[in-house]
Short mmCIF file of C-alpha atoms in Angstrom, two decimals:
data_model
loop_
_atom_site.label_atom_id
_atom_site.label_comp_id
_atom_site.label_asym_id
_atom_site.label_seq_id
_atom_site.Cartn_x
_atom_site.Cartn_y
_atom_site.Cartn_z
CA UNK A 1 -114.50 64.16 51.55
CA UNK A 2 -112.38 63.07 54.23
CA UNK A 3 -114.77 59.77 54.82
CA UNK A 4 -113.30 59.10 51.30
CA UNK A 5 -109.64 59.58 52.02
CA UNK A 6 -109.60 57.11 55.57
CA UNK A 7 -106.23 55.05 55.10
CA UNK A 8 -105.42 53.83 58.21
CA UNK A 9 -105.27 50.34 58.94
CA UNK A 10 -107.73 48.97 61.02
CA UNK A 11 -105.34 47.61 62.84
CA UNK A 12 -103.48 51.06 63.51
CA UNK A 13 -103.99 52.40 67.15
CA UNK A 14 -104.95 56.04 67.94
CA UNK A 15 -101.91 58.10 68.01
CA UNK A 16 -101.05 59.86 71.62
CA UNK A 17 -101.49 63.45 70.24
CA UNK A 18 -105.19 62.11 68.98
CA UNK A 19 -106.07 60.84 72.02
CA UNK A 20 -104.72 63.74 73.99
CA UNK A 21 -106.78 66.26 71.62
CA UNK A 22 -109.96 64.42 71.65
CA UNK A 23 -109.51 64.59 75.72
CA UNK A 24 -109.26 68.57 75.42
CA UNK A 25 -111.81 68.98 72.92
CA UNK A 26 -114.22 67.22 75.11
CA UNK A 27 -112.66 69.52 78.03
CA UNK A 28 -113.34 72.87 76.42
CA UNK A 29 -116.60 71.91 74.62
CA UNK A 30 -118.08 70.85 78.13
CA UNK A 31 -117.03 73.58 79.89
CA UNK A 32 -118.64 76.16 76.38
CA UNK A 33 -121.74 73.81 77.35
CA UNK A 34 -121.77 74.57 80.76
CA UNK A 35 -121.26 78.48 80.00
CA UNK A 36 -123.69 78.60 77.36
CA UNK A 37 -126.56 76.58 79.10
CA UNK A 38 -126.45 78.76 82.21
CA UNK A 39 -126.06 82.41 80.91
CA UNK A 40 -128.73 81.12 77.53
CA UNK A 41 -130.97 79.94 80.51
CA UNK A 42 -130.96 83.60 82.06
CA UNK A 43 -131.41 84.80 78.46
CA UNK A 44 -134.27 82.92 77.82
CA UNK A 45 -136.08 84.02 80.99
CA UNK A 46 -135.25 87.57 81.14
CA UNK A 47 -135.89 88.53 77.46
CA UNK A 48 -138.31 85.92 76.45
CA UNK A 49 -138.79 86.69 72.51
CA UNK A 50 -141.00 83.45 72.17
CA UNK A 51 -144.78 83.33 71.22
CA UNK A 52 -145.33 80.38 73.46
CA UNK A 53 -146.21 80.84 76.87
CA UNK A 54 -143.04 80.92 79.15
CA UNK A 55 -141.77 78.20 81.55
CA UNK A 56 -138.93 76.99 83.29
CA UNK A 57 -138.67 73.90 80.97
CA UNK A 58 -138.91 75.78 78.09
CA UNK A 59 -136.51 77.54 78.87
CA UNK A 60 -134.22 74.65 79.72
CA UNK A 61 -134.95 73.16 76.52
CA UNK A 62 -134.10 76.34 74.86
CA UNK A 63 -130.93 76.57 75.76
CA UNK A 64 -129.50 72.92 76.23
CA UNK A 65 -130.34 72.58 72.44
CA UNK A 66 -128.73 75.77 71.11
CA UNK A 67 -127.02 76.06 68.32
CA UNK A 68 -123.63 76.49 70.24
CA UNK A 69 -125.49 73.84 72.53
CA UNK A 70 -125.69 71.63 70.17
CA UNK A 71 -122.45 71.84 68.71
CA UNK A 72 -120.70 70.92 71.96
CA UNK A 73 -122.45 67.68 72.06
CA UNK A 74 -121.44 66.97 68.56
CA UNK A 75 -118.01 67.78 69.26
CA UNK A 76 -118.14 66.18 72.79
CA UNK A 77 -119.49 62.89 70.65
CA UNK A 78 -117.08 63.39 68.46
CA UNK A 79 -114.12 62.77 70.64
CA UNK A 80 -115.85 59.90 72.76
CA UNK A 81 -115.76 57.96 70.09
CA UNK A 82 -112.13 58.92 69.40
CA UNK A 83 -111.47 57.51 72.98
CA UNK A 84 -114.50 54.79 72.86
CA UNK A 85 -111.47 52.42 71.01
CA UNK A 86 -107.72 51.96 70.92
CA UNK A 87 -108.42 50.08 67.32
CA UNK A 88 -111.12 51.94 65.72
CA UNK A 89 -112.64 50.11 62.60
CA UNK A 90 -113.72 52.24 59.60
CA UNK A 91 -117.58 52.63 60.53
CA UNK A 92 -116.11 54.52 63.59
CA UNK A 93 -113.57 56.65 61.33
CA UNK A 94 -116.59 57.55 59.10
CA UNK A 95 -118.41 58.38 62.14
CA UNK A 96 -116.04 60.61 63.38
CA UNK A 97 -115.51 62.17 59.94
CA UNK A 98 -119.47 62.99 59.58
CA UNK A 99 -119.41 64.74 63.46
CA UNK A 100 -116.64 66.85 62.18
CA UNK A 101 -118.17 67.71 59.11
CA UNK A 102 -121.68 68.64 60.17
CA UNK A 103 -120.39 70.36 63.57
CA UNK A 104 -120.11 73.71 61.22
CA UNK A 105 -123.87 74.20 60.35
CA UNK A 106 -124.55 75.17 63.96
CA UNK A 107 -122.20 77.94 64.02
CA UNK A 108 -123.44 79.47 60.75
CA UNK A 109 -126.93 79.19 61.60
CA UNK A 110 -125.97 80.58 65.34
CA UNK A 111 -125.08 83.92 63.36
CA UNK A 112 -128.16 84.32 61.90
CA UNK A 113 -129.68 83.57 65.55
CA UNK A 114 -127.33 86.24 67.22
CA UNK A 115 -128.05 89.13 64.50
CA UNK A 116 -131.74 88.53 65.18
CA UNK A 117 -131.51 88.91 68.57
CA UNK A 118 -129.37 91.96 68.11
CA UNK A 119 -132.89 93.68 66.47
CA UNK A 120 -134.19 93.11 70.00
CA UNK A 121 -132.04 94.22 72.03
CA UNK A 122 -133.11 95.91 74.76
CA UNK A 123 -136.08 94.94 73.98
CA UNK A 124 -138.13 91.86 76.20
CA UNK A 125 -140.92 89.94 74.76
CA UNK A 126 -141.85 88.30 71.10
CA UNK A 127 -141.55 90.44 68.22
CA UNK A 128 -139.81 93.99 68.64
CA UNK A 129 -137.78 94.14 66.32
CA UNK A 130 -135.79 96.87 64.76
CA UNK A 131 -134.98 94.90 61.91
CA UNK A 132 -137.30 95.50 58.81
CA UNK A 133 -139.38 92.15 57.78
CA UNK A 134 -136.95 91.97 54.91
CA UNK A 135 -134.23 91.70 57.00
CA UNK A 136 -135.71 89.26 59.34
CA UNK A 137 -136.25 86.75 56.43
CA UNK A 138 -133.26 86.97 54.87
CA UNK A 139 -131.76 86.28 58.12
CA UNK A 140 -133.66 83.42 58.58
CA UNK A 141 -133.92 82.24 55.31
CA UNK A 142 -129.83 81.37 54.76
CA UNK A 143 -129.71 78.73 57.45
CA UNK A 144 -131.56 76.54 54.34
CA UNK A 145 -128.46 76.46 51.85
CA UNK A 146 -126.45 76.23 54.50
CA UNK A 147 -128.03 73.03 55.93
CA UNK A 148 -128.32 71.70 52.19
CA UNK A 149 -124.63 72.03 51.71
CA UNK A 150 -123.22 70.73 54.33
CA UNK A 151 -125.95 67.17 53.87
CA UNK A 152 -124.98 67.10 50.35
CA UNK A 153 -121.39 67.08 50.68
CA UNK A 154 -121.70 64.34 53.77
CA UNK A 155 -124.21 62.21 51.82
CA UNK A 156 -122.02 62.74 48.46
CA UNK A 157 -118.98 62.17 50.68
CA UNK A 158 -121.05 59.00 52.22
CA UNK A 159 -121.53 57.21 49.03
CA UNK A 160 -118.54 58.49 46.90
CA UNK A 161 -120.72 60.26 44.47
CA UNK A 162 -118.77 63.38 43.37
CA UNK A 163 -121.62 65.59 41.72
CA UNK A 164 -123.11 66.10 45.61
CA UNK A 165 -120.00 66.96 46.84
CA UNK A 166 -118.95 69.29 44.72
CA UNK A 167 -122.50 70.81 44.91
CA UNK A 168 -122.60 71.11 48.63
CA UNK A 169 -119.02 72.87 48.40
CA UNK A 170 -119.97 75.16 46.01
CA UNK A 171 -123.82 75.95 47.64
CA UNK A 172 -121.52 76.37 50.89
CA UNK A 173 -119.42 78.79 49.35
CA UNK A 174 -121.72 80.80 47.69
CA UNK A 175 -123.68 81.30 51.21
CA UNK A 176 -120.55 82.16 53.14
CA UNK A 177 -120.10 84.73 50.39
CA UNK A 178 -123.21 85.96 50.92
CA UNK A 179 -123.12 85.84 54.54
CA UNK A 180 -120.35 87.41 54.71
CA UNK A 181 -121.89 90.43 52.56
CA UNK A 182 -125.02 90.75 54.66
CA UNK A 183 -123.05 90.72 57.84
CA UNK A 184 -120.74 93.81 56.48
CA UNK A 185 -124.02 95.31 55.33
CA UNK A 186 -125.47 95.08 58.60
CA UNK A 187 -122.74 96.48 60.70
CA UNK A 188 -122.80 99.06 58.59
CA UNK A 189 -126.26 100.15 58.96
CA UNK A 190 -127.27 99.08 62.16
CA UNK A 191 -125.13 101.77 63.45
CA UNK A 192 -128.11 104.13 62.85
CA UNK A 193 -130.85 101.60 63.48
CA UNK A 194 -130.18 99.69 66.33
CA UNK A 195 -129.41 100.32 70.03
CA UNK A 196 -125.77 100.92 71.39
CA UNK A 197 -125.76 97.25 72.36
CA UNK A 198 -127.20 96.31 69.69
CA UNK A 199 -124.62 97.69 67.19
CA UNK A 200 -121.38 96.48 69.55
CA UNK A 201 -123.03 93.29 69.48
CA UNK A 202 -123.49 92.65 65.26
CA UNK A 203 -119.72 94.13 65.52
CA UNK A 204 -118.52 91.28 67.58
CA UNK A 205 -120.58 89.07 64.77
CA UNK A 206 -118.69 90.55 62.17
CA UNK A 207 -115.64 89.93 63.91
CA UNK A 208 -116.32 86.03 63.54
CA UNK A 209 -116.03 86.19 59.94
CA UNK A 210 -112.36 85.35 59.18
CA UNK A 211 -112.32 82.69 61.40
CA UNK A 212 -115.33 81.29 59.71
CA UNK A 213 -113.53 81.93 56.25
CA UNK A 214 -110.79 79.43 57.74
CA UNK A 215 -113.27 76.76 59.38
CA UNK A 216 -114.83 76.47 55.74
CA UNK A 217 -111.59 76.57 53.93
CA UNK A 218 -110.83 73.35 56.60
CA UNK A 219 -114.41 72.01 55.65
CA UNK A 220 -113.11 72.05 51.77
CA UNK A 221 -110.00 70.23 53.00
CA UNK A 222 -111.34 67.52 54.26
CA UNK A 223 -113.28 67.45 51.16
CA UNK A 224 -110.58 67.57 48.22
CA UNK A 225 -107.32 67.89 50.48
CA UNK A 226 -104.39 65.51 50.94
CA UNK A 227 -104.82 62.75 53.82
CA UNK A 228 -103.32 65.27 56.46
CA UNK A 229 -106.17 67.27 56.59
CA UNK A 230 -108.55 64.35 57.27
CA UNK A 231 -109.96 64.90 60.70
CA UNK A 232 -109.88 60.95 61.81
CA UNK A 233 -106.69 60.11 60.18
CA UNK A 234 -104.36 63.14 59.22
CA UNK A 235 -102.49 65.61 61.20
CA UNK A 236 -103.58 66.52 64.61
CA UNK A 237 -102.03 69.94 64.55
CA UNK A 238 -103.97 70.76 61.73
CA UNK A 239 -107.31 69.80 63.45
CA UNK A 240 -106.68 71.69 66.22
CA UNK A 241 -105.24 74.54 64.46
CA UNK A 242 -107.99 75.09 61.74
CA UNK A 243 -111.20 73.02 63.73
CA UNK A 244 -110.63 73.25 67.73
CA UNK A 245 -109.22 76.68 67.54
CA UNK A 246 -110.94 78.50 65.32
CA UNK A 247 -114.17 77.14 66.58
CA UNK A 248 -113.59 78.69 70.24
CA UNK A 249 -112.87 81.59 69.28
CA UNK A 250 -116.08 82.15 66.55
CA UNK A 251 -117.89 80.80 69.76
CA UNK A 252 -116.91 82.91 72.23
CA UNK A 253 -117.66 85.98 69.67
CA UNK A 254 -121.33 84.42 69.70
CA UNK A 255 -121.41 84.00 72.98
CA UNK A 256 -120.34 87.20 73.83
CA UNK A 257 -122.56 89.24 71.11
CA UNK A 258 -124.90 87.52 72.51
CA UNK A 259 -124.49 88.60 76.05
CA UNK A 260 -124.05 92.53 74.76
CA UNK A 261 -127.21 91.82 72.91
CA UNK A 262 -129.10 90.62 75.92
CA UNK A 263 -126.99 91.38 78.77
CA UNK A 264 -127.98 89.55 82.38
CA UNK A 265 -126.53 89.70 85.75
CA UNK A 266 -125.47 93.27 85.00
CA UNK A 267 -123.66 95.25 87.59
CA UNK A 268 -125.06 98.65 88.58
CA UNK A 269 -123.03 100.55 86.17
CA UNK A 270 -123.85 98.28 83.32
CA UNK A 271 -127.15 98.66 84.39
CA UNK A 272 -127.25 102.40 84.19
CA UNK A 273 -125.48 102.16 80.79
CA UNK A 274 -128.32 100.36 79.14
CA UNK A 275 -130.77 102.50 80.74
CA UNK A 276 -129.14 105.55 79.26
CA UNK A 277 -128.80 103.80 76.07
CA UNK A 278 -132.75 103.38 75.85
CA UNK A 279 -133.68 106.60 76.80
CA UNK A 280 -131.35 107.99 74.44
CA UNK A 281 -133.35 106.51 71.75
CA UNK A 282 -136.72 108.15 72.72
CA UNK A 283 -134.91 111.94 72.81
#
């Protein structure tokens, strides 16, 4: 792992390009954070899918701590601590190194979040799903591995103990490939399940896949690649090539299947579209 690999010198001062990024990284994640929080907020409060009774600070808890939520204060974190020192010391490197690494379950597991919500679209209230109860649990149930791979390979990373490591990459990999195959499967036959939303929005999830394929393949980098893939030490157009970049745009897929899924603030033509949409599905 890239906590592994730190060689600079304690001594060594962040480089201006590392600063600079870790100033636009906290930029852009704020302003995701800001986006997120106030159209998830809407969400929340509109469609409701929850058991529990509904509230206003459910609702804000609901969507501060996201998934994409979340990851924006890991990133944002992330590049405080980057700025925090001129002369970081290793316990901040490795700090910095674990942020980067564990930043990546959120977006996996806000995939699975987005293609459940794209059962109920259109839909308002818990449950209503067009998804079969198959469906729903596989969709739930691979946010586990991927939770348990990216832990192992930190921990194994952690404590320099190879056999986790290379059993979190390979756990990873094997989800991603099976991620990867749901997601196809889905888009292919949601077409005739779910509602026009519905379907445009697991298409924009399926359109995150190859710039998940190169987040991971970044992940494995960090793991076994040369120093100049290690986030906290190694080359900072690499990080913002294969991290920053590719992150924004799987996020603002997400955030935008998300908004197809469960659209709010809807002009009157939009309005008339979904409208025409549901009615369509009771001819």
């Amino acid at each position: 792992m890239a906590i592994s690999l730190l060689s600079r010198s304690l001594d060594s001062p962040i480089s201006t390009r590392k600063r600079n990024a870790a100033i636009a990284e906290i930029v852009i994640y704020s302003l995701i954070h800001i986006a997120q929080f106030s159209t998830r907020s809407m969400q929340e409060w509109h469609y409701w899918h929850h058991r529990k009774n509904k509230s206003i600070g459910r609702c804000v808890f609901y969507s501060w701590w996201s998934m994409v939520g979340l990851l924006s204060q890991i990133r944002i974190a992330g590049s405080a601590l980057v700025l925090a020192s001129p002369h970081p010391e290793k316990p901040m490197l490795i700090a910095e190194s674990i942020l980067q690494s564990v930043g990546l379950s959120p977006l996996l597991f806000e995939v699975s979040l987005v293609l459940l919500r794209c059962g109920q679209s259109g839909e308002t209230g818990p449950g209503n799903s067009k998804w079969t109860k198959q469906t729903r649990f596989v969709l739930h149930f691979f946010r586990f591995p991927v939770f348990i791979a990216i832990m192992l390979a930190v921990v194994g990373g952690c404590i320099s103990m190879h056999a986790l490591r290379e059993a979190g990459s390979i756990v990873l990999v094997v989800t991603f490939a099976y991620v990867s195959g749901l997601v196809g499967w889905l888009a292919v036959k949601s077409r005739s399940i779910l509602s026009k939303l519905g379907y445009h929005a697991v298409l924009l999830t399926f359109l995150t896949l190859p710039f998940l394929l190169v987040r991971i393949s970044y992940f494995l980098l960090l793991e076994y690649g040369p120093p100049k893939f290690n986030s906290a030490t190694g080359d900072v157009g690499i990080l913002i090539g294969m991290g920053l970049l590719m992150e924004v745009i799987i996020v603002a897929l997400l955030l935008a299947a998300r908004a197809v899924a469960e659209p709010v603030g809807l002009s009157i033509i939009s309005k008339r579209a979904i409208c025409d949409d549901l009615e369509s599905m009771w001819d």
